[in-house]
Amino acid sequence: MGRRKKIVQECEKLMDNPEHIRNIAIAAHVDHGKTTLSDNLLAGAGMISDETAGQQLAMDTKEDEQERGITIDAANVSMTHEWNDKNHLINLIDTPGHVDFGGDVTRAMRAVDGALVVVDAVEGAMPQTETVLRQALREGVKPALFINKVDRLINELQEGPQEMQERLFDVISDVNELIRGMTEEKDYDWTVSVEDGTVAFGSALYKWGVSMPSMQETGISFGDIIDMESNDQRQELHEATPLSDVVLDMVAEHFPNPLEAQPRRIPAVWRGDADSDLAKQMREVDDDGDVVFMVTDISMDPHAGEIATGRLFSGTIKKGQELYVSGTAKKNRVQSVGIFMGGEREDLDRGVPAGNIAAVTGLRDAIAGSTVSSVEMTPFESIEHISEPVITKS
Ligand code: GDP
């Protein structure tokens, strides 16, 4: 059996158990390393070869390339990761890296419960870091921080352990100041910290990463990192403390699963009757409930036509269902339902249950932002775009 097929089977097993699902986005200021990090995660999950990760050339594994001749473009992807002796399904949604696509970033945030914010260690928090944080927090999406390009502090800026730690501390303080300012009225504290394990740092280019829990486990110190980076032992560093493991462990441990996230998020994005059965089904991620699907993106497939991707808050979407689409009078018939494995969709005849990101064809009237449901219902709040001046890539 091909590796890809095994991953699909593994994902299928996990998608029925919301406790083991994490729906996440990676968001960053342009050039801070979102693409390179995504490649690392895909390689860590065995979806692309280790050698190609970090070169922004997300190719499929050799085995599958021969089998199917496909290329993964790291758009939306489901992968599995073992943490705490349990396998987890990680649904990763890509967000555009450019400020002028801000609207899409907000839409992606509606589908996820955790946002991995990537910040370049040299540049620190930039305007778009602030924007993506604002978008995440407004949607009730929990942030965690990855400080990237730490290799540059060592090799270009020649910083020692003390300077490096001070700089990383400054980046964390700046990010926390932004988070604090955006969550003043909330009753939870979503600031990030090294001690809690909600901050990791490393080099997406050289594929190593560390966090407090990982350093405790591997015994690798800042001094070791500096020695190995400067002595051209990056491959050893990667093998000793692979970035994908460190980041995916952080995701599994600190991002909420749908059962934890939906009771908090539903009241924030839906103004329907909180005492209704539908509200209860959404809060409880009830896969036997009515279908409630929020479309966050429409893409074109040359064979299947328009694909509506989004978050399924309740029920199970299956082929052949007739569903209401908000803002239109007629029902649409579901042609196929699947999950994304990289740029490729994998149809699942059994359907996709609540708590997951689903890719659906046949919803002809749906647009990004549509509420799709098996019963007539109050649609979700519209997704507000946060606009800001366009900053061009230098
Ligand atoms: P994105 O715009 O956020 O997706 O950023 P990319 O992943 O495309 O990276 C932007 C540039 O930074 C590319 O030239 C990468 O090779 C480089 N880059 C990414 N991660 C690192 C890193 O950890 N260290 C160094 N030195 N360069 C990196």
CSV table of C-alpha atoms and ligand atoms in Angstrom, one decimal:
chain,number,residue,atom,x,y,z
A,1,MET,CA,0.0,0.0,0.0
A,2,GLY,CA,1.3,3.5,-0.8
A,3,ARG,CA,2.3,5.8,2.0
A,4,ARG,CA,-0.4,8.2,1.0
A,5,LYS,CA,-3.1,5.6,1.2
A,6,LYS,CA,-1.9,4.6,4.7
A,7,ILE,CA,-2.1,8.3,5.8
A,8,VAL,CA,-5.6,8.6,4.4
A,9,GLN,CA,-6.7,5.4,6.3
A,10,GLU,CA,-5.1,6.7,9.5
A,11,CYS,CA,-6.9,10.1,9.1
A,12,GLU,CA,-10.2,8.3,8.5
A,13,LYS,CA,-9.8,6.4,11.8
A,14,LEU,CA,-9.1,9.5,13.7
A,15,MET,CA,-11.7,11.8,12.2
A,16,ASP,CA,-14.6,10.2,14.2
A,17,ASN,CA,-13.0,11.2,17.5
A,18,PRO,CA,-13.0,15.0,18.0
A,19,GLU,CA,-10.8,14.7,21.1
A,20,HIS,CA,-7.9,13.8,18.8
A,21,ILE,CA,-8.6,16.4,16.2
A,22,ARG,CA,-6.7,19.8,15.9
A,23,ASN,CA,-7.8,22.3,13.3
A,24,ILE,CA,-5.1,24.8,12.8
A,25,ALA,CA,-3.7,27.6,10.6
A,26,ILE,CA,-0.2,28.9,10.2
A,27,ALA,CA,-0.1,32.7,9.9
A,28,ALA,CA,2.8,35.1,9.5
A,29,HIS,CA,4.1,38.4,8.2
A,30,VAL,CA,5.3,37.8,4.6
A,31,ASP,CA,8.7,36.2,4.4
A,32,HIS,CA,8.8,35.1,8.0
A,33,GLY,CA,8.8,31.4,7.0
A,34,LYS,CA,5.2,30.2,6.9
A,35,THR,CA,5.8,28.2,3.7
A,36,THR,CA,9.0,26.7,4.8
A,37,LEU,CA,7.5,25.7,8.2
A,38,SER,CA,4.4,24.1,6.4
A,39,ASP,CA,6.8,22.0,4.3
A,40,ASN,CA,8.5,20.8,7.5
A,41,LEU,CA,5.3,19.7,9.0
A,42,LEU,CA,4.3,17.8,5.9
A,43,ALA,CA,7.7,16.1,5.8
A,44,GLY,CA,7.4,15.3,9.5
A,45,ALA,CA,4.1,13.6,8.8
A,46,GLY,CA,5.7,11.6,6.0
A,47,MET,CA,3.8,13.4,3.2
A,48,ILE,CA,6.8,14.8,1.4
A,49,SER,CA,10.4,13.7,1.5
A,50,ASP,CA,12.6,15.2,4.2
A,51,GLU,CA,15.1,16.5,1.6
A,52,THR,CA,12.6,18.7,-0.2
A,53,ALA,CA,11.1,20.2,2.9
A,54,GLY,CA,12.6,23.7,3.5
A,55,GLN,CA,13.2,24.2,-0.1
A,56,GLN,CA,9.7,25.4,-0.7
A,57,LEU,CA,9.3,22.6,-3.2
A,58,ALA,CA,6.7,20.5,-1.5
A,59,MET,CA,6.9,17.3,-3.6
A,60,ASP,CA,5.1,14.1,-2.8
A,61,THR,CA,7.1,11.1,-1.6
A,62,LYS,CA,9.1,9.2,-4.2
A,63,GLU,CA,6.8,6.2,-3.8
A,64,ASP,CA,3.7,8.1,-4.4
A,65,GLU,CA,5.2,10.3,-7.1
A,66,GLN,CA,5.8,7.2,-9.1
A,67,GLU,CA,2.3,5.9,-8.3
A,68,ARG,CA,0.4,8.9,-9.1
A,69,GLY,CA,2.7,11.6,-10.4
A,70,ILE,CA,1.4,14.3,-8.2
A,71,THR,CA,2.8,17.3,-6.4
A,72,ILE,CA,1.6,18.6,-3.1
A,73,ASP,CA,1.2,22.4,-2.9
A,74,ALA,CA,0.7,22.6,0.9
A,75,ALA,CA,-2.7,24.4,0.5
A,76,ASN,CA,-5.0,22.5,2.9
A,77,VAL,CA,-3.7,19.3,4.3
A,78,SER,CA,-4.7,16.7,6.9
A,79,MET,CA,-1.9,14.8,8.6
A,80,THR,CA,-1.4,12.6,11.6
A,81,HIS,CA,0.9,13.0,14.6
A,82,GLU,CA,1.5,10.9,17.7
A,83,TRP,CA,1.6,12.8,20.9
A,84,ASN,CA,1.4,11.4,24.4
A,85,ASP,CA,1.1,7.9,22.9
A,86,LYS,CA,-2.0,8.8,21.0
A,87,ASN,CA,-2.3,9.6,17.3
A,88,HIS,CA,-3.9,12.9,16.4
A,89,LEU,CA,-5.4,14.2,13.2
A,90,ILE,CA,-4.1,17.6,12.4
A,91,ASN,CA,-6.0,19.6,9.8
A,92,LEU,CA,-3.9,22.4,8.5
A,93,ILE,CA,-5.4,25.3,6.6
A,94,ASP,CA,-3.1,27.5,4.6
A,95,THR,CA,-3.4,31.2,4.8
A,96,PRO,CA,-2.2,33.6,2.1
A,97,GLY,CA,1.0,35.3,3.1
A,98,HIS,CA,0.3,38.7,1.6
A,99,VAL,CA,-1.4,41.5,3.4
A,100,ASP,CA,-3.7,42.2,0.5
A,101,PHE,CA,-5.3,38.8,0.9
A,102,GLY,CA,-6.3,39.7,4.5
A,103,GLY,CA,-9.9,38.7,3.9
A,104,ASP,CA,-8.8,35.1,3.1
A,105,VAL,CA,-6.8,34.9,6.3
A,106,THR,CA,-9.9,35.8,8.3
A,107,ARG,CA,-12.0,33.3,6.5
A,108,ALA,CA,-9.4,30.5,7.2
A,109,MET,CA,-9.6,31.5,10.9
A,110,ARG,CA,-13.3,30.7,11.0
A,111,ALA,CA,-12.5,27.1,10.2
A,112,VAL,CA,-9.7,26.5,12.8
A,113,ASP,CA,-9.3,26.5,16.6
A,114,GLY,CA,-5.6,27.2,16.8
A,115,ALA,CA,-3.3,29.6,15.0
A,116,LEU,CA,0.5,29.1,14.9
A,117,VAL,CA,1.9,32.5,14.5
A,118,VAL,CA,5.4,32.6,12.9
A,119,VAL,CA,7.7,35.5,13.7
A,120,ASP,CA,11.2,36.1,12.2
A,121,ALA,CA,13.6,36.3,15.1
A,122,VAL,CA,15.6,39.1,13.4
A,123,GLU,CA,12.7,41.2,12.3
A,124,GLY,CA,10.4,40.6,15.3
A,125,ALA,CA,6.7,41.3,15.3
A,126,MET,CA,5.7,43.2,12.1
A,127,PRO,CA,2.4,44.9,11.0
A,128,GLN,CA,1.0,41.7,9.6
A,129,THR,CA,1.8,39.8,12.7
A,130,GLU,CA,-0.5,42.2,14.5
A,131,THR,CA,-3.2,41.7,11.8
A,132,VAL,CA,-3.2,37.9,11.9
A,133,LEU,CA,-3.3,37.9,15.6
A,134,ARG,CA,-6.2,40.2,15.6
A,135,GLN,CA,-8.0,38.0,13.1
A,136,ALA,CA,-7.3,34.9,15.1
A,137,LEU,CA,-8.4,36.4,18.4
A,138,ARG,CA,-11.6,37.9,17.0
A,139,GLU,CA,-12.6,34.5,15.8
A,140,GLY,CA,-11.9,32.9,19.2
A,141,VAL,CA,-8.8,31.1,17.8
A,142,LYS,CA,-6.0,30.3,20.3
A,143,PRO,CA,-2.5,31.5,19.3
A,144,ALA,CA,0.9,29.8,19.9
A,145,LEU,CA,4.2,31.3,18.7
A,146,PHE,CA,7.0,29.9,16.6
A,147,ILE,CA,10.0,32.2,16.4
A,148,ASN,CA,11.8,31.3,13.2
A,149,LYS,CA,15.2,31.9,11.6
A,150,VAL,CA,17.1,31.5,14.9
A,151,ASP,CA,20.0,30.3,12.8
A,152,ARG,CA,20.5,33.9,11.6
A,153,LEU,CA,21.0,35.1,15.2
A,154,ILE,CA,23.9,32.6,15.5
A,155,ASN,CA,25.5,32.8,12.0
A,156,GLU,CA,24.8,36.4,10.9
A,157,LEU,CA,24.5,38.3,14.1
A,158,GLN,CA,26.9,36.1,16.0
A,159,GLU,CA,24.9,36.3,19.1
A,160,GLY,CA,25.8,34.3,22.3
A,161,PRO,CA,23.3,32.4,24.5
A,162,GLN,CA,22.6,35.5,26.6
A,163,GLU,CA,21.9,37.9,23.7
A,164,MET,CA,19.9,35.3,21.9
A,165,GLN,CA,17.7,34.6,24.9
A,166,GLU,CA,17.2,38.4,25.4
A,167,ARG,CA,16.2,38.8,21.8
A,168,LEU,CA,13.7,35.9,22.0
A,169,PHE,CA,12.3,37.3,25.2
A,170,ASP,CA,11.8,40.7,23.5
A,171,VAL,CA,9.9,39.0,20.6
A,172,ILE,CA,7.7,37.1,23.1
A,173,SER,CA,7.0,40.3,25.1
A,174,ASP,CA,6.0,42.2,22.0
A,175,VAL,CA,3.7,39.4,20.8
A,176,ASN,CA,2.1,39.2,24.3
A,177,GLU,CA,1.6,42.9,24.4
A,178,LEU,CA,-0.4,42.6,21.2
A,179,ILE,CA,-2.4,39.6,22.5
A,180,ARG,CA,-3.1,41.4,25.8
A,181,GLY,CA,-4.4,44.5,24.0
A,182,MET,CA,-6.7,42.4,21.9
A,183,THR,CA,-8.1,40.2,24.7
A,184,GLU,CA,-8.6,42.7,27.5
A,185,GLU,CA,-12.3,41.9,28.0
A,186,LYS,CA,-11.9,38.2,27.8
A,187,ASP,CA,-12.0,35.9,30.8
A,188,TYR,CA,-9.1,33.8,29.6
A,189,ASP,CA,-5.4,34.5,29.3
A,190,TRP,CA,-4.0,33.6,25.9
A,191,THR,CA,-0.6,35.2,26.2
A,192,VAL,CA,2.1,32.8,25.2
A,193,SER,CA,5.1,31.7,27.3
A,194,VAL,CA,8.2,29.5,27.1
A,195,GLU,CA,7.4,27.9,30.5
A,196,ASP,CA,3.9,26.9,29.4
A,197,GLY,CA,5.2,25.4,26.2
A,198,THR,CA,3.2,27.7,23.9
A,199,VAL,CA,6.4,29.2,22.4
A,200,ALA,CA,8.8,27.2,20.2
A,201,PHE,CA,11.8,28.5,18.3
A,202,GLY,CA,14.1,27.2,15.7
A,203,SER,CA,15.0,27.2,12.0
A,204,ALA,CA,12.5,26.1,9.4
A,205,LEU,CA,15.2,26.3,6.8
A,206,TYR,CA,17.5,23.9,8.7
A,207,LYS,CA,14.6,21.9,10.1
A,208,TRP,CA,15.4,22.0,13.8
A,209,GLY,CA,13.3,23.4,16.6
A,210,VAL,CA,13.1,23.6,20.4
A,211,SER,CA,10.6,24.3,23.1
A,212,MET,CA,10.8,24.1,26.9
A,213,PRO,CA,9.3,20.6,26.9
A,214,SER,CA,11.5,19.4,24.0
A,215,MET,CA,14.7,20.8,25.7
A,216,GLN,CA,13.7,18.9,28.9
A,217,GLU,CA,13.3,15.7,26.9
A,218,THR,CA,16.4,15.9,24.7
A,219,GLY,CA,18.7,17.8,27.1
A,220,ILE,CA,19.7,20.1,24.2
A,221,SER,CA,20.6,23.6,25.5
A,222,PHE,CA,21.0,27.0,23.9
A,223,GLY,CA,24.8,26.4,24.1
A,224,ASP,CA,24.5,23.1,22.2
A,225,ILE,CA,22.4,24.8,19.5
A,226,ILE,CA,24.9,27.5,19.0
A,227,ASP,CA,27.8,25.0,18.8
A,228,MET,CA,26.0,22.7,16.4
A,229,GLU,CA,24.8,25.6,14.2
A,230,SER,CA,28.2,27.2,14.0
A,231,ASN,CA,30.0,23.9,13.4
A,232,ASP,CA,28.0,22.9,10.4
A,233,GLN,CA,26.2,20.1,12.3
A,234,ARG,CA,22.7,21.2,11.2
A,235,GLN,CA,21.8,17.8,10.0
A,236,GLU,CA,22.7,16.4,13.5
A,237,LEU,CA,20.7,19.1,15.1
A,238,HIS,CA,17.7,18.3,12.9
A,239,GLU,CA,17.9,14.7,13.8
A,240,ALA,CA,18.3,15.4,17.5
A,241,THR,CA,15.4,17.8,17.7
A,242,PRO,CA,13.3,17.8,14.5
A,243,LEU,CA,11.2,20.9,14.0
A,244,SER,CA,8.1,19.1,12.9
A,245,ASP,CA,8.0,17.0,16.1
A,246,VAL,CA,8.5,20.0,18.4
A,247,VAL,CA,5.8,22.1,16.6
A,248,LEU,CA,3.3,19.3,16.2
A,249,ASP,CA,3.7,18.3,19.9
A,250,MET,CA,2.9,21.9,20.8
A,251,VAL,CA,-0.1,21.9,18.5
A,252,ALA,CA,-1.5,18.6,20.0
A,253,GLU,CA,-0.8,19.7,23.6
A,254,HIS,CA,-1.9,23.4,23.5
A,255,PHE,CA,-4.5,23.9,20.8
A,256,PRO,CA,-8.1,23.1,21.8
A,257,ASN,CA,-9.9,20.1,20.2
A,258,PRO,CA,-13.3,20.8,18.6
A,259,LEU,CA,-15.1,19.6,21.8
A,260,GLU,CA,-13.3,22.3,23.8
A,261,ALA,CA,-13.4,25.0,21.1
A,262,GLN,CA,-16.9,24.9,19.7
A,263,PRO,CA,-18.8,25.7,23.0
A,264,ARG,CA,-16.7,28.9,23.2
A,265,ARG,CA,-16.7,29.7,19.5
A,266,ILE,CA,-20.3,29.1,18.5
A,267,PRO,CA,-21.7,32.0,20.6
A,268,ALA,CA,-19.1,34.3,19.1
A,269,VAL,CA,-19.9,33.6,15.5
A,270,TRP,CA,-23.6,32.6,15.5
A,271,ARG,CA,-26.5,34.7,16.7
A,272,GLY,CA,-29.2,32.0,16.5
A,273,ASP,CA,-31.2,30.7,19.5
A,274,ALA,CA,-28.6,29.5,22.1
A,275,ASP,CA,-31.3,27.2,23.7
A,276,SER,CA,-32.2,25.4,20.5
A,277,ASP,CA,-31.3,21.8,19.7
A,278,LEU,CA,-29.2,23.1,16.8
A,279,ALA,CA,-27.1,25.2,19.2
A,280,LYS,CA,-26.6,22.2,21.5
A,281,GLN,CA,-25.6,20.0,18.6
A,282,MET,CA,-23.0,22.5,17.5
A,283,ARG,CA,-21.6,23.0,21.0
A,284,GLU,CA,-21.4,19.2,21.4
A,285,VAL,CA,-19.9,18.5,17.9
A,286,ASP,CA,-22.7,16.0,17.4
A,287,ASP,CA,-22.0,13.9,14.3
A,288,ASP,CA,-25.6,12.5,14.5
A,289,GLY,CA,-27.1,16.0,14.5
A,290,ASP,CA,-28.2,18.3,11.7
A,291,VAL,CA,-25.6,19.2,9.2
A,292,VAL,CA,-24.1,22.7,9.9
A,293,PHE,CA,-21.2,23.5,7.6
A,294,MET,CA,-19.5,26.9,7.2
A,295,VAL,CA,-17.8,27.5,3.9
A,296,THR,CA,-14.5,29.3,4.2
A,297,ASP,CA,-13.0,28.9,0.7
A,298,ILE,CA,-14.1,28.0,-2.8
A,299,SER,CA,-11.5,26.6,-5.2
A,300,MET,CA,-11.6,25.2,-8.7
A,301,ASP,CA,-10.7,21.6,-9.6
A,302,PRO,CA,-10.3,20.9,-13.3
A,303,HIS,CA,-12.2,17.6,-12.9
A,304,ALA,CA,-14.6,18.1,-10.0
A,305,GLY,CA,-15.4,21.8,-10.6
A,306,GLU,CA,-16.0,24.0,-7.6
A,307,ILE,CA,-14.9,22.7,-4.3
A,308,ALA,CA,-16.3,24.3,-1.1
A,309,THR,CA,-13.9,23.9,1.8
A,310,GLY,CA,-15.0,24.7,5.4
A,311,ARG,CA,-15.6,23.6,8.9
A,312,LEU,CA,-18.3,21.1,9.8
A,313,PHE,CA,-19.7,22.2,13.2
A,314,SER,CA,-22.4,19.5,13.5
A,315,GLY,CA,-23.7,16.4,11.7
A,316,THR,CA,-22.1,14.3,9.0
A,317,ILE,CA,-21.8,15.5,5.4
A,318,LYS,CA,-22.5,12.7,2.9
A,319,LYS,CA,-22.8,12.3,-0.8
A,320,GLY,CA,-26.4,12.8,-2.0
A,321,GLN,CA,-27.6,15.0,0.8
A,322,GLU,CA,-29.8,18.0,-0.1
A,323,LEU,CA,-28.6,21.0,1.8
A,324,TYR,CA,-29.7,24.6,2.3
A,325,VAL,CA,-27.2,27.3,1.3
A,326,SER,CA,-27.7,30.6,3.1
A,327,GLY,CA,-29.0,33.5,1.0
A,328,THR,CA,-30.4,31.2,-1.7
A,329,ALA,CA,-33.8,29.6,-2.0
A,330,LYS,CA,-33.0,26.2,-3.6
A,331,LYS,CA,-31.2,23.3,-2.0
A,332,ASN,CA,-28.0,21.9,-3.4
A,333,ARG,CA,-27.1,18.3,-3.7
A,334,VAL,CA,-23.8,17.1,-2.4
A,335,GLN,CA,-21.8,15.3,-5.1
A,336,SER,CA,-18.8,14.2,-3.1
A,337,VAL,CA,-17.2,14.8,0.3
A,338,GLY,CA,-13.6,14.4,1.2
A,339,ILE,CA,-10.6,15.7,3.0
A,340,PHE,CA,-7.5,17.5,1.6
A,341,MET,CA,-4.2,15.7,1.5
A,342,GLY,CA,-2.1,18.6,0.2
A,343,GLY,CA,-3.4,19.9,-3.1
A,344,GLU,CA,-5.3,16.7,-3.7
A,345,ARG,CA,-8.7,15.9,-2.4
A,346,GLU,CA,-9.4,12.4,-1.1
A,347,ASP,CA,-13.1,11.5,-1.5
A,348,LEU,CA,-14.5,9.5,1.4
A,349,ASP,CA,-17.7,7.6,0.6
A,350,ARG,CA,-18.5,7.3,4.3
A,351,GLY,CA,-18.8,11.1,4.6
A,352,VAL,CA,-17.0,13.5,7.0
A,353,PRO,CA,-18.2,13.9,10.6
A,354,ALA,CA,-18.5,17.1,12.7
A,355,GLY,CA,-15.3,18.7,14.0
A,356,ASN,CA,-13.4,18.3,10.8
A,357,ILE,CA,-12.5,20.4,7.8
A,358,ALA,CA,-14.4,19.0,4.8
A,359,ALA,CA,-14.0,19.5,1.0
A,360,VAL,CA,-17.4,19.3,-0.7
A,361,THR,CA,-18.5,19.4,-4.3
A,362,GLY,CA,-22.0,20.0,-5.7
A,363,LEU,CA,-22.7,23.1,-3.6
A,364,ARG,CA,-23.2,25.3,-6.7
A,365,ASP,CA,-24.7,28.2,-4.9
A,366,ALA,CA,-22.2,28.4,-2.0
A,367,ILE,CA,-19.7,31.2,-1.8
A,368,ALA,CA,-16.9,31.7,0.8
A,369,GLY,CA,-18.9,32.7,3.9
A,370,SER,CA,-22.0,30.6,3.2
A,371,THR,CA,-23.7,28.6,5.9
A,372,VAL,CA,-24.7,25.2,4.5
A,373,SER,CA,-27.2,23.1,6.5
A,374,SER,CA,-29.7,20.3,6.5
A,375,VAL,CA,-32.3,22.5,8.2
A,376,GLU,CA,-33.2,26.1,7.7
A,377,MET,CA,-31.2,28.1,10.2
A,378,THR,CA,-29.8,31.5,11.1
A,379,PRO,CA,-26.6,31.9,9.1
A,380,PHE,CA,-23.3,32.4,10.8
A,381,GLU,CA,-22.1,36.0,11.3
A,382,SER,CA,-20.5,37.4,8.2
A,383,ILE,CA,-16.7,37.3,8.3
A,384,GLU,CA,-15.4,40.8,8.7
A,385,HIS,CA,-12.3,41.7,6.8
A,386,ILE,CA,-9.6,43.6,8.6
A,387,SER,CA,-8.1,45.9,6.0
A,388,GLU,CA,-4.8,47.6,6.3
A,389,PRO,CA,-2.4,49.3,3.9
A,390,VAL,CA,-0.9,47.0,1.4
A,391,ILE,CA,2.8,46.3,2.0
A,392,THR,CA,4.6,44.9,-1.0
A,393,LYS,CA,7.2,42.2,-0.8
A,394,SER,CA,10.7,43.7,-1.0
B,1,GDP,P1,6.5,33.1,3.9
B,1,GDP,O1,6.4,34.2,3.0
B,1,GDP,O2,6.2,33.4,5.3
B,1,GDP,O3,5.8,31.8,3.4
B,1,GDP,O4,8.1,32.7,4.0
B,1,GDP,P2,8.9,31.6,3.2
B,1,GDP,O5,8.8,30.3,3.9
B,1,GDP,O6,8.7,31.7,1.8
B,1,GDP,O7,10.4,32.1,3.6
B,1,GDP,C1,10.9,33.4,3.1
B,1,GDP,C2,12.4,33.3,3.0
B,1,GDP,O8,13.0,33.1,4.2
B,1,GDP,C3,12.9,32.2,2.0
B,1,GDP,O9,14.0,32.7,1.3
B,1,GDP,C4,13.3,31.1,3.0
B,1,GDP,O10,14.3,30.2,2.5
B,1,GDP,C5,13.8,31.9,4.2
B,1,GDP,N1,13.7,31.2,5.4
B,1,GDP,C6,12.6,30.6,5.9
B,1,GDP,N2,12.9,30.0,7.1
B,1,GDP,C7,14.2,30.3,7.4
B,1,GDP,C8,15.1,30.0,8.5
B,1,GDP,O11,14.7,29.3,9.5
B,1,GDP,N3,16.3,30.5,8.4
B,1,GDP,C9,16.8,31.2,7.4
B,1,GDP,N4,18.0,31.7,7.4
B,1,GDP,N5,16.0,31.5,6.3
B,1,GDP,C10,14.7,31.1,6.3
